[in-house]
Tab-separated table of N, CA and C in Angstrom:
chain	number	residue	atom	x	y	z
A	1	MET	N	-2.459	113.329	62.153
A	1	MET	CA	-3.885	113.402	62.614
A	1	MET	C	-3.657	114.871	63.498
A	2	PHE	N	-2.697	114.793	64.258
A	2	PHE	CA	-2.821	116.486	64.974
A	2	PHE	C	-2.947	117.188	64.164
A	3	ASP	N	-2.532	117.386	62.766
A	3	ASP	CA	-2.709	118.690	61.946
A	3	ASP	C	-4.130	118.698	61.567
A	4	PRO	N	-4.636	119.662	61.793
A	4	PRO	CA	-5.955	120.023	61.182
A	4	PRO	C	-6.191	119.753	59.593
A	5	SER	N	-5.341	119.893	59.142
A	5	SER	CA	-5.890	120.059	57.963
A	5	SER	C	-5.774	118.076	57.135
A	6	VAL	N	-4.865	117.589	57.677
A	6	VAL	CA	-4.950	115.846	57.551
A	6	VAL	C	-6.182	115.601	58.408
A	7	ARG	N	-6.239	116.156	59.283
A	7	ARG	CA	-7.851	115.183	60.074
A	7	ARG	C	-8.960	115.863	58.829
A	8	GLN	N	-8.999	117.005	58.173
A	8	GLN	CA	-10.206	117.144	58.024
A	8	GLN	C	-10.244	116.101	56.459
A	9	GLU	N	-8.838	115.938	56.037
A	9	GLU	CA	-8.675	115.143	54.835
A	9	GLU	C	-9.508	113.626	55.317
A	10	LEU	N	-8.792	113.582	56.415
A	10	LEU	CA	-9.304	111.762	56.629
A	10	LEU	C	-10.925	111.638	56.761
A	11	ILE	N	-11.374	113.057	57.751
A	11	ILE	CA	-12.787	112.933	57.456
A	11	ILE	C	-13.914	112.719	56.393
A	12	ARG	N	-12.861	114.075	55.355
A	12	ARG	CA	-13.356	113.949	54.111
A	12	ARG	C	-13.783	112.643	53.739
A	13	ARG	N	-12.481	112.018	53.210
A	13	ARG	CA	-12.526	110.534	52.799
A	13	ARG	C	-13.565	109.573	53.673
A	14	ILE	N	-13.880	109.581	54.706
A	14	ILE	CA	-14.464	108.504	55.294
A	14	ILE	C	-16.089	109.256	55.398
A	15	HIS	N	-16.314	110.408	54.963
A	15	HIS	CA	-17.459	110.972	54.386
A	15	HIS	C	-17.973	110.548	53.087
A	16	GLY	N	-16.887	110.461	52.046
A	16	GLY	CA	-16.922	109.866	50.574
A	16	GLY	C	-17.523	108.508	50.599
A	17	LEU	N	-16.923	107.255	51.482
A	17	LEU	CA	-17.613	106.157	51.511
A	17	LEU	C	-18.986	105.914	51.274
A	18	SER	N	-19.387	104.648	50.981
A	18	SER	CA	-20.638	104.451	51.195
A	18	SER	C	-20.686	102.938	51.722
A	19	PRO	N	-21.659	102.320	51.737
A	19	PRO	CA	-21.511	100.420	52.704
A	19	PRO	C	-21.521	99.549	51.092
A	20	GLU	N	-21.738	100.571	50.125
A	20	GLU	CA	-21.233	99.629	49.015
A	20	GLU	C	-20.064	99.830	48.397
A	21	THR	N	-19.164	100.735	48.725
A	21	THR	CA	-17.750	101.040	48.472
A	21	THR	C	-17.004	99.581	48.205
A	22	PRO	N	-16.535	99.273	46.748
A	22	PRO	CA	-15.887	97.785	47.002
A	22	PRO	C	-14.336	98.122	47.834
A	23	ARG	N	-14.216	97.049	47.921
A	23	ARG	CA	-13.128	96.562	48.844
A	23	ARG	C	-11.837	96.819	47.813
A	24	ALA	N	-11.027	97.734	48.259
A	24	ALA	CA	-10.094	98.106	47.785
A	24	ALA	C	-8.386	97.316	48.195
A	25	TRP	N	-8.496	96.823	49.235
A	25	TRP	CA	-7.304	96.396	49.978
A	25	TRP	C	-7.463	94.727	50.766
A	26	GLY	N	-8.346	94.469	51.149
A	26	GLY	CA	-8.432	93.212	51.990
A	26	GLY	C	-9.953	92.604	51.965
A	27	ARG	N	-10.281	92.152	53.004
A	27	ARG	CA	-11.569	90.928	52.925
A	27	ARG	C	-12.562	91.521	53.622
A	28	MET	N	-12.522	92.901	53.755
A	28	MET	CA	-13.478	93.645	55.056
A	28	MET	C	-14.308	94.414	54.080
A	29	THR	N	-15.700	94.279	54.291
A	29	THR	CA	-16.488	95.092	53.778
A	29	THR	C	-16.377	96.465	53.919
A	30	THR	N	-16.916	97.520	53.766
A	30	THR	CA	-16.823	98.881	54.347
A	30	THR	C	-17.446	99.085	55.560
A	31	PRO	N	-18.479	98.280	55.728
A	31	PRO	CA	-19.418	98.646	56.938
A	31	PRO	C	-18.286	98.207	58.259
A	32	GLN	N	-17.721	97.156	58.000
A	32	GLN	CA	-16.861	96.222	58.757
A	32	GLN	C	-15.762	96.780	58.812
A	33	MET	N	-14.946	97.348	57.715
A	33	MET	CA	-14.143	98.397	58.166
A	33	MET	C	-14.163	99.669	58.782
A	34	ILE	N	-15.362	100.406	58.442
A	34	ILE	CA	-15.967	101.415	59.614
A	34	ILE	C	-15.540	101.060	61.030
A	35	ALA	N	-15.996	99.778	61.288
A	35	ALA	CA	-16.243	99.323	62.879
A	35	ALA	C	-14.899	99.055	63.138
A	36	HIS	N	-13.806	98.432	62.327
A	36	HIS	CA	-12.577	97.890	62.781
A	36	HIS	C	-11.655	99.036	63.215
A	37	LEU	N	-11.712	100.531	62.283
A	37	LEU	CA	-10.953	101.444	62.478
A	37	LEU	C	-11.858	102.083	64.085
A	38	THR	N	-12.908	102.261	64.224
A	38	THR	CA	-13.298	102.404	65.538
A	38	THR	C	-13.024	101.872	66.412
A	39	ASP	N	-12.818	100.278	66.730
A	39	ASP	CA	-12.243	99.748	67.623
A	39	ASP	C	-10.488	99.989	67.746
A	40	GLN	N	-9.686	100.680	66.640
A	40	GLN	CA	-8.426	100.915	66.652
A	40	GLN	C	-8.715	102.045	67.146
A	41	MET	N	-9.527	103.084	67.010
A	41	MET	CA	-9.469	104.509	67.786
A	41	MET	C	-9.673	104.275	68.971
A	42	HIS	N	-10.415	103.355	69.596
A	42	HIS	CA	-10.621	103.204	70.871
A	42	HIS	C	-9.039	102.699	71.739
A	43	HIS	N	-8.751	102.070	70.620
A	43	HIS	CA	-6.972	101.707	71.508
A	43	HIS	C	-6.392	102.574	71.342
A	44	SER	N	-6.348	103.425	70.359
A	44	SER	CA	-5.237	104.356	69.969
A	44	SER	C	-5.448	105.846	71.471
A	45	LEU	N	-6.906	105.594	71.784
A	45	LEU	CA	-7.243	106.762	72.804
A	45	LEU	C	-6.776	106.161	74.393
A	46	GLY	N	-6.644	105.360	74.071
A	46	GLY	CA	-6.643	104.506	75.721
A	46	GLY	C	-7.868	103.995	76.146
A	47	ASP	N	-9.165	103.831	75.258
A	47	ASP	CA	-10.190	104.015	75.813
A	47	ASP	C	-10.921	102.257	75.947
A	48	ALA	N	-9.710	101.460	75.252
A	48	ALA	CA	-9.483	99.627	75.379
A	48	ALA	C	-8.176	99.665	75.174
A	49	THR	N	-8.065	98.238	75.642
A	49	THR	CA	-6.936	97.746	75.659
A	49	THR	C	-6.596	96.526	75.043
A	50	ALA	N	-5.500	96.181	74.534
A	50	ALA	CA	-5.339	94.862	73.675
A	50	ALA	C	-4.110	94.111	74.407
A	51	ALA	N	-4.171	92.958	74.328
A	51	ALA	CA	-2.676	92.145	75.063
A	51	ALA	C	-1.671	92.599	74.301
A	52	PRO	N	-0.789	92.836	74.853
A	52	PRO	CA	0.727	93.120	74.150
A	52	PRO	C	1.242	91.470	73.663
A	53	TYR	N	1.969	92.072	72.656
A	53	TYR	CA	2.454	90.493	71.666
A	53	TYR	C	4.111	90.960	72.302
A	54	HIS	N	4.707	89.829	72.408
A	54	HIS	CA	6.143	89.822	72.244
A	54	HIS	C	6.652	88.757	71.312
A	55	ASP	N	7.127	89.194	70.210
A	55	ASP	CA	7.590	88.465	69.051
A	55	ASP	C	8.759	89.605	68.420
A	56	PHE	N	8.989	88.742	67.167
A	56	PHE	CA	10.326	89.512	66.316
A	56	PHE	C	9.408	90.630	65.673
A	57	ARG	N	8.264	90.720	65.695
A	57	ARG	CA	7.516	92.257	65.242
A	57	ARG	C	7.732	93.478	66.297
A	58	ARG	N	8.177	93.113	67.388
A	58	ARG	CA	8.325	94.052	68.122
A	58	ARG	C	9.991	94.984	68.163
A	59	TRP	N	10.631	94.334	67.488
A	59	TRP	CA	12.293	94.785	67.307
A	59	TRP	C	12.520	95.638	66.361
A	60	PRO	N	12.911	96.922	66.685
A	60	PRO	CA	13.083	98.342	66.217
A	60	PRO	C	13.268	97.876	64.344
A	61	PRO	N	14.560	97.363	64.172
A	61	PRO	CA	14.403	96.958	62.901
A	61	PRO	C	13.413	96.261	62.094
A	62	VAL	N	12.845	95.262	62.733
A	62	VAL	CA	11.577	94.662	61.627
A	62	VAL	C	10.451	95.706	61.832
A	63	LYS	N	10.318	96.464	62.866
A	63	LYS	CA	9.092	97.392	62.681
A	63	LYS	C	9.398	98.473	61.610
A	64	TYR	N	10.541	99.186	61.517
A	64	TYR	CA	10.812	99.808	60.441
A	64	TYR	C	10.353	99.114	59.098
A	65	LEU	N	11.413	97.956	58.771
A	65	LEU	CA	10.835	97.253	57.715
A	65	LEU	C	9.582	97.125	57.337
A	66	ALA	N	8.697	96.801	58.186
A	66	ALA	CA	7.165	96.217	58.545
A	66	ALA	C	6.180	97.997	57.535
A	67	ILE	N	7.048	98.657	58.294
A	67	ILE	CA	6.047	99.814	58.241
A	67	ILE	C	6.891	101.163	57.047
A	68	TYR	N	8.010	100.573	56.273
A	68	TYR	CA	8.210	101.779	55.517
A	68	TYR	C	8.925	100.588	54.176
A	69	VAL	N	9.145	99.634	54.171
A	69	VAL	CA	9.888	99.011	53.336
A	69	VAL	C	9.128	97.875	52.686
A	70	VAL	N	8.530	97.138	53.362
A	70	VAL	CA	8.380	95.868	52.774
A	70	VAL	C	6.562	96.206	52.500
A	71	PRO	N	6.499	96.050	51.291
A	71	PRO	CA	4.782	95.677	51.132
A	71	PRO	C	3.889	94.856	51.748
A	72	TRP	N	2.855	95.322	52.151
A	72	TRP	CA	1.690	94.459	53.260
A	72	TRP	C	1.188	93.491	52.141
A	73	PRO	N	1.018	92.507	52.400
A	73	PRO	CA	0.442	91.549	51.491
A	73	PRO	C	-1.370	91.872	51.758
A	74	LYS	N	-1.714	91.764	50.613
A	74	LYS	CA	-3.042	92.428	50.588
A	74	LYS	C	-4.241	91.416	50.795
A	75	GLY	N	-4.662	91.413	51.665
A	75	GLY	CA	-5.731	90.416	52.395
A	75	GLY	C	-5.342	89.323	53.272
A	76	ARG	N	-3.959	89.466	53.708
A	76	ARG	CA	-3.399	88.373	54.434
A	76	ARG	C	-2.854	88.861	55.591
A	77	VAL	N	-2.979	89.884	56.110
A	77	VAL	CA	-2.758	89.971	57.554
A	77	VAL	C	-3.707	90.049	58.409
A	78	ILE	N	-3.551	89.443	59.698
A	78	ILE	CA	-4.418	89.042	60.632
A	78	ILE	C	-4.400	89.786	61.931
A	79	GLY	N	-5.107	90.731	62.137
A	79	GLY	CA	-4.957	91.352	63.775
A	79	GLY	C	-5.516	90.560	64.680
A	80	PRO	N	-5.189	91.340	65.973
A	80	PRO	CA	-5.625	90.667	66.890
A	80	PRO	C	-6.832	90.557	67.136
A	81	PRO	N	-7.523	90.098	67.954
A	81	PRO	CA	-8.986	89.534	67.966
A	81	PRO	C	-9.652	90.950	68.669
A	82	GLU	N	-8.669	91.947	69.565
A	82	GLU	CA	-9.481	92.909	70.370
A	82	GLU	C	-9.697	94.210	69.118
A	83	ALA	N	-9.155	93.907	68.102
A	83	ALA	CA	-9.319	94.924	66.834
A	83	ALA	C	-10.084	94.629	66.079
A	84	PHE	N	-11.248	93.740	66.645
A	84	PHE	CA	-12.381	93.134	65.617
A	84	PHE	C	-13.567	93.437	66.782
A	85	VAL	N	-13.726	93.801	67.718
A	85	VAL	CA	-14.972	93.693	68.864
A	85	VAL	C	-15.996	94.251	68.240
A	86	THR	N	-16.147	95.494	67.617
A	86	THR	CA	-17.466	95.985	67.158
A	86	THR	C	-17.815	95.828	65.976
A	87	LYS	N	-19.448	95.382	65.825
A	87	LYS	CA	-19.727	94.841	64.678
A	87	LYS	C	-20.765	96.122	64.036
A	88	PRO	N	-20.529	96.129	62.623
A	88	PRO	CA	-21.366	97.130	62.156
A	88	PRO	C	-22.968	97.250	62.437
A	89	VAL	N	-23.463	98.252	62.667
A	89	VAL	CA	-24.854	98.372	63.360
A	89	VAL	C	-25.802	99.165	62.028
A	90	GLU	N	-25.908	100.539	62.137
A	90	GLU	CA	-26.091	101.175	61.215
A	90	GLU	C	-25.210	102.108	60.327
A	91	TRP	N	-25.265	102.250	59.031
A	91	TRP	CA	-24.333	103.409	58.660
A	91	TRP	C	-23.684	104.214	59.214
A	92	ALA	N	-25.016	105.037	59.069
A	92	ALA	CA	-24.756	106.669	59.373
A	92	ALA	C	-24.048	106.936	60.824
A	93	THR	N	-24.424	106.021	61.729
A	93	THR	CA	-24.550	106.078	63.157
A	93	THR	C	-22.907	105.656	63.404
A	94	ASP	N	-22.656	104.625	62.621
A	94	ASP	CA	-21.129	103.809	62.460
A	94	ASP	C	-20.276	105.047	62.210
A	95	VAL	N	-20.365	105.830	61.080
A	95	VAL	CA	-19.540	106.664	60.591
A	95	VAL	C	-19.395	107.774	61.457
A	96	GLU	N	-20.440	108.337	61.934
A	96	GLU	CA	-20.496	109.492	62.548
A	96	GLU	C	-19.796	108.764	64.236
A	97	SER	N	-19.550	107.648	64.406
A	97	SER	CA	-19.041	107.369	65.788
A	97	SER	C	-17.724	107.593	65.233
A	98	LEU	N	-17.090	107.320	64.219
A	98	LEU	CA	-15.725	107.089	63.680
A	98	LEU	C	-15.336	108.423	63.661
A	99	VAL	N	-15.948	109.770	62.917
A	99	VAL	CA	-15.703	110.838	62.715
A	99	VAL	C	-15.266	111.171	64.045
A	100	ALA	N	-16.418	111.301	65.324
A	100	ALA	CA	-16.169	111.735	66.418
A	100	ALA	C	-14.648	111.573	67.267
A	101	LEU	N	-14.653	110.227	66.622
A	101	LEU	CA	-13.172	109.543	67.609
A	101	LEU	C	-12.026	110.335	66.885
A	102	VAL	N	-12.180	110.456	65.735
A	102	VAL	CA	-10.822	111.024	64.813
A	102	VAL	C	-10.824	112.956	65.291
């Protein structure tokens, strides 16, 4: 995301969504996904904190496999509660909040 062309493509894709865009991966609606991504950006930028977890997922070989090798099961991965704090409010405002964080 530090590459301007990558960032612009990501923003273009966000603007290409609508509240009615069908789910393509999990259980969240598009407005819920935008709110979730906003929460994740706040965590990435250090604006919010999440409780650390200490289990097998932290081991480097497991992390590598999870990110690059093993396919993620659709609709079955559950994140930490801190990743789902923001609730969708108004589509245009929520999208612009996310884009501003990107």
